[in-house]
XYZ file of C-alpha atoms in Angstrom:
203
model
C 0.044 0.013 0.086
C 1.016 3.508 -0.592
C 1.236 6.433 1.971
C -1.655 8.647 1.510
C 0.370 11.800 2.235
C 2.877 11.087 -0.595
C 0.005 10.538 -2.826
C -1.553 13.764 -2.023
C 1.808 15.674 -2.461
C 2.092 14.035 -6.016
C -1.564 15.112 -6.727
C -1.257 18.598 -5.187
C 1.829 19.321 -7.442
C -0.322 19.066 -10.504
C -3.081 21.270 -9.308
C -3.498 25.007 -9.527
C -6.828 26.307 -10.556
C -8.951 23.161 -9.810
C -11.558 22.934 -7.049
C -11.334 20.141 -4.522
C -13.953 18.608 -2.343
C -12.567 16.219 0.309
C -13.715 13.891 2.938
C -13.502 14.288 6.841
C -10.894 12.912 9.084
C -7.115 12.906 9.063
C -7.129 13.461 5.440
C -8.243 16.988 5.825
C -5.079 18.241 7.843
C -2.852 15.880 5.534
C -4.267 17.491 2.343
C -3.756 21.120 3.754
C -0.179 20.404 4.504
C 0.523 18.418 1.439
C -1.069 21.091 -0.947
C -1.028 24.367 0.887
C -1.604 26.514 -2.382
C -5.009 24.732 -2.733
C -6.107 25.866 0.846
C -8.718 28.369 -0.617
C -9.902 26.125 -3.228
C -10.438 23.056 -1.165
C -13.629 22.293 0.931
C -14.052 19.291 3.228
C -17.478 17.607 3.567
C -18.430 16.725 7.140
C -20.727 13.774 6.156
C -19.724 10.422 4.852
C -21.269 9.572 1.489
C -21.491 13.278 0.225
C -17.981 14.134 -1.148
C -18.423 12.916 -4.769
C -22.119 14.151 -4.956
C -21.006 17.662 -3.943
C -17.995 17.405 -6.494
C -20.473 16.464 -9.162
C -22.878 19.414 -8.341
C -19.876 21.715 -8.625
C -18.701 19.982 -11.889
C -22.208 20.525 -13.501
C -22.479 24.085 -12.275
C -18.999 25.172 -13.511
C -18.600 22.771 -16.549
C -15.517 24.758 -17.784
C -13.462 24.064 -14.628
C -11.831 20.789 -13.465
C -13.312 19.389 -10.140
C -11.351 17.016 -7.931
C -13.068 14.811 -5.466
C -11.061 13.205 -2.674
C -13.336 10.768 -1.302
C -12.688 7.619 0.912
C -13.637 4.108 0.842
C -15.899 4.570 3.898
C -17.346 7.499 2.418
C -18.211 6.110 -0.971
C -19.567 2.813 0.432
C -22.271 5.048 2.226
C -23.474 6.217 -1.216
C -22.420 3.857 -4.053
C -25.438 5.176 -5.991
C -23.327 8.265 -6.723
C -21.414 6.042 -9.228
C -24.400 5.182 -11.130
C -25.107 8.963 -11.405
C -21.709 9.617 -12.552
C -21.979 6.843 -15.211
C -25.355 8.366 -16.548
C -24.382 12.054 -16.332
C -20.695 11.565 -17.603
C -19.357 14.957 -16.570
C -16.236 15.723 -18.576
C -14.586 17.755 -15.862
C -14.665 15.445 -12.699
C -11.616 13.510 -11.333
C -12.360 11.423 -8.485
C -9.605 9.914 -6.134
C -10.725 7.242 -3.315
C -8.421 7.023 -0.532
C -8.924 3.223 0.256
C -7.357 2.140 3.485
C -9.772 -0.454 3.953
C -10.931 1.098 7.286
C -13.195 3.615 8.941
C -10.030 5.489 10.318
C -11.928 8.394 11.860
C -13.648 6.258 14.248
C -10.845 4.155 15.475
C -10.157 1.846 12.343
C -13.041 -0.870 11.865
C -12.627 -2.491 8.612
C -14.579 -1.399 5.574
C -15.880 -3.984 3.037
C -12.915 -3.488 0.630
C -10.663 -5.046 3.442
C -12.417 -8.434 2.371
C -10.550 -8.425 -0.941
C -13.860 -9.158 -2.551
C -15.196 -5.652 -2.828
C -13.578 -3.649 -5.643
C -14.726 -0.028 -5.933
C -13.259 0.544 -9.405
C -15.052 -2.644 -10.659
C -18.250 -1.301 -9.334
C -17.548 2.093 -11.065
C -16.920 0.296 -14.262
C -20.213 -1.727 -13.912
C -21.901 1.768 -13.575
C -20.663 2.903 -16.821
C -17.496 4.606 -15.740
C -15.007 3.257 -18.224
C -11.833 4.828 -16.820
C -11.921 3.429 -13.091
C -8.683 1.883 -11.931
C -7.303 0.486 -8.553
C -3.709 1.657 -7.976
C -1.111 0.596 -5.215
C 1.869 2.098 -6.614
C 3.013 5.716 -6.258
C 4.304 6.243 -9.821
C 1.259 4.557 -11.331
C -0.920 6.882 -9.092
C 0.998 10.113 -10.379
C 0.441 8.777 -13.931
C -3.125 8.256 -13.190
C -3.631 11.688 -11.991
C -2.106 13.319 -15.067
C -4.398 11.292 -17.217
C -7.543 11.950 -14.910
C -6.867 15.728 -14.879
C -6.663 15.652 -18.655
C -9.697 13.398 -19.334
C -13.003 14.411 -20.866
C -14.997 11.942 -19.137
C -15.387 10.762 -15.494
C -12.127 9.237 -14.263
C -11.939 7.375 -10.858
C -8.677 6.149 -9.108
C -9.119 3.946 -6.016
C -5.687 4.423 -4.213
C -4.884 1.705 -1.845
C -3.216 3.474 1.088
C -2.158 2.632 4.383
C -3.964 3.858 7.555
C -1.127 5.680 9.018
C -1.485 9.547 9.540
C 1.603 11.435 8.509
C 3.328 12.608 11.759
C 4.473 16.250 12.524
C 1.892 17.987 10.225
C 0.081 21.117 11.508
C -3.715 20.980 12.488
C -6.300 23.047 10.569
C -7.197 26.079 12.591
C -10.578 26.956 11.252
C -14.119 25.423 11.580
C -16.492 24.189 8.713
C -18.329 27.907 8.828
C -15.100 29.576 8.091
C -13.992 27.034 5.670
C -17.323 27.464 3.733
C -16.900 31.213 3.420
C -13.286 30.734 2.410
C -14.174 28.627 -0.386
C -17.195 30.275 -1.639
C -15.268 33.553 -1.753
C -12.531 31.908 -3.641
C -14.975 30.556 -6.390
C -16.557 34.030 -6.455
C -13.217 35.775 -7.022
C -11.976 33.204 -9.632
C -15.101 32.883 -11.533
C -16.120 36.685 -11.326
C -19.562 35.830 -9.805
C -21.588 36.527 -6.834
C -22.768 33.253 -4.839
C -23.558 34.676 -1.364
C -24.391 38.463 -1.326
C -24.559 40.749 1.480
C -26.662 39.534 4.441
C -29.924 41.354 5.047
C -29.072 41.503 8.778
C -25.824 43.538 8.300
């Protein structure tokens, strides 16, 4: 298995103007350390099963912009139906990475179904009509698939087999979900030249 943090560094080095939706847990602090230049353009989702769905909404709303979903095996298993939606909608600008450490790390590490060796999330994705869906357990292959996924004109899913060890010595995120939401929205407004959340009537 690969180290998730090293994968994040390789992916982050390829990103600039993309928007990123990521899952909860240790991956949040790891991502903000591995790709600090993506801080304003990244938003973490606090509910399992919602990451790729939220990323799909962004991809549809901003079809000219590349959207990246950083999901997890545990999160995707909560909403496998999103893969069928991706297969049917076939957005041209959505790249999905699933960090598959075969465990629910944020609640102590009980195993997910992918630990059985019988459940393959990439095969499920292909069965839903997503032709470009792969399981990767080598760092060089992961980097190659990231380049391909970021250039693809169809949904592209990479299930990255990673260990469950959090990167030691990283700094913690010093903001809550509300602040993160506004930071992300203002970044989208600025880079797209649009207004999403106007002045409050209570100001």
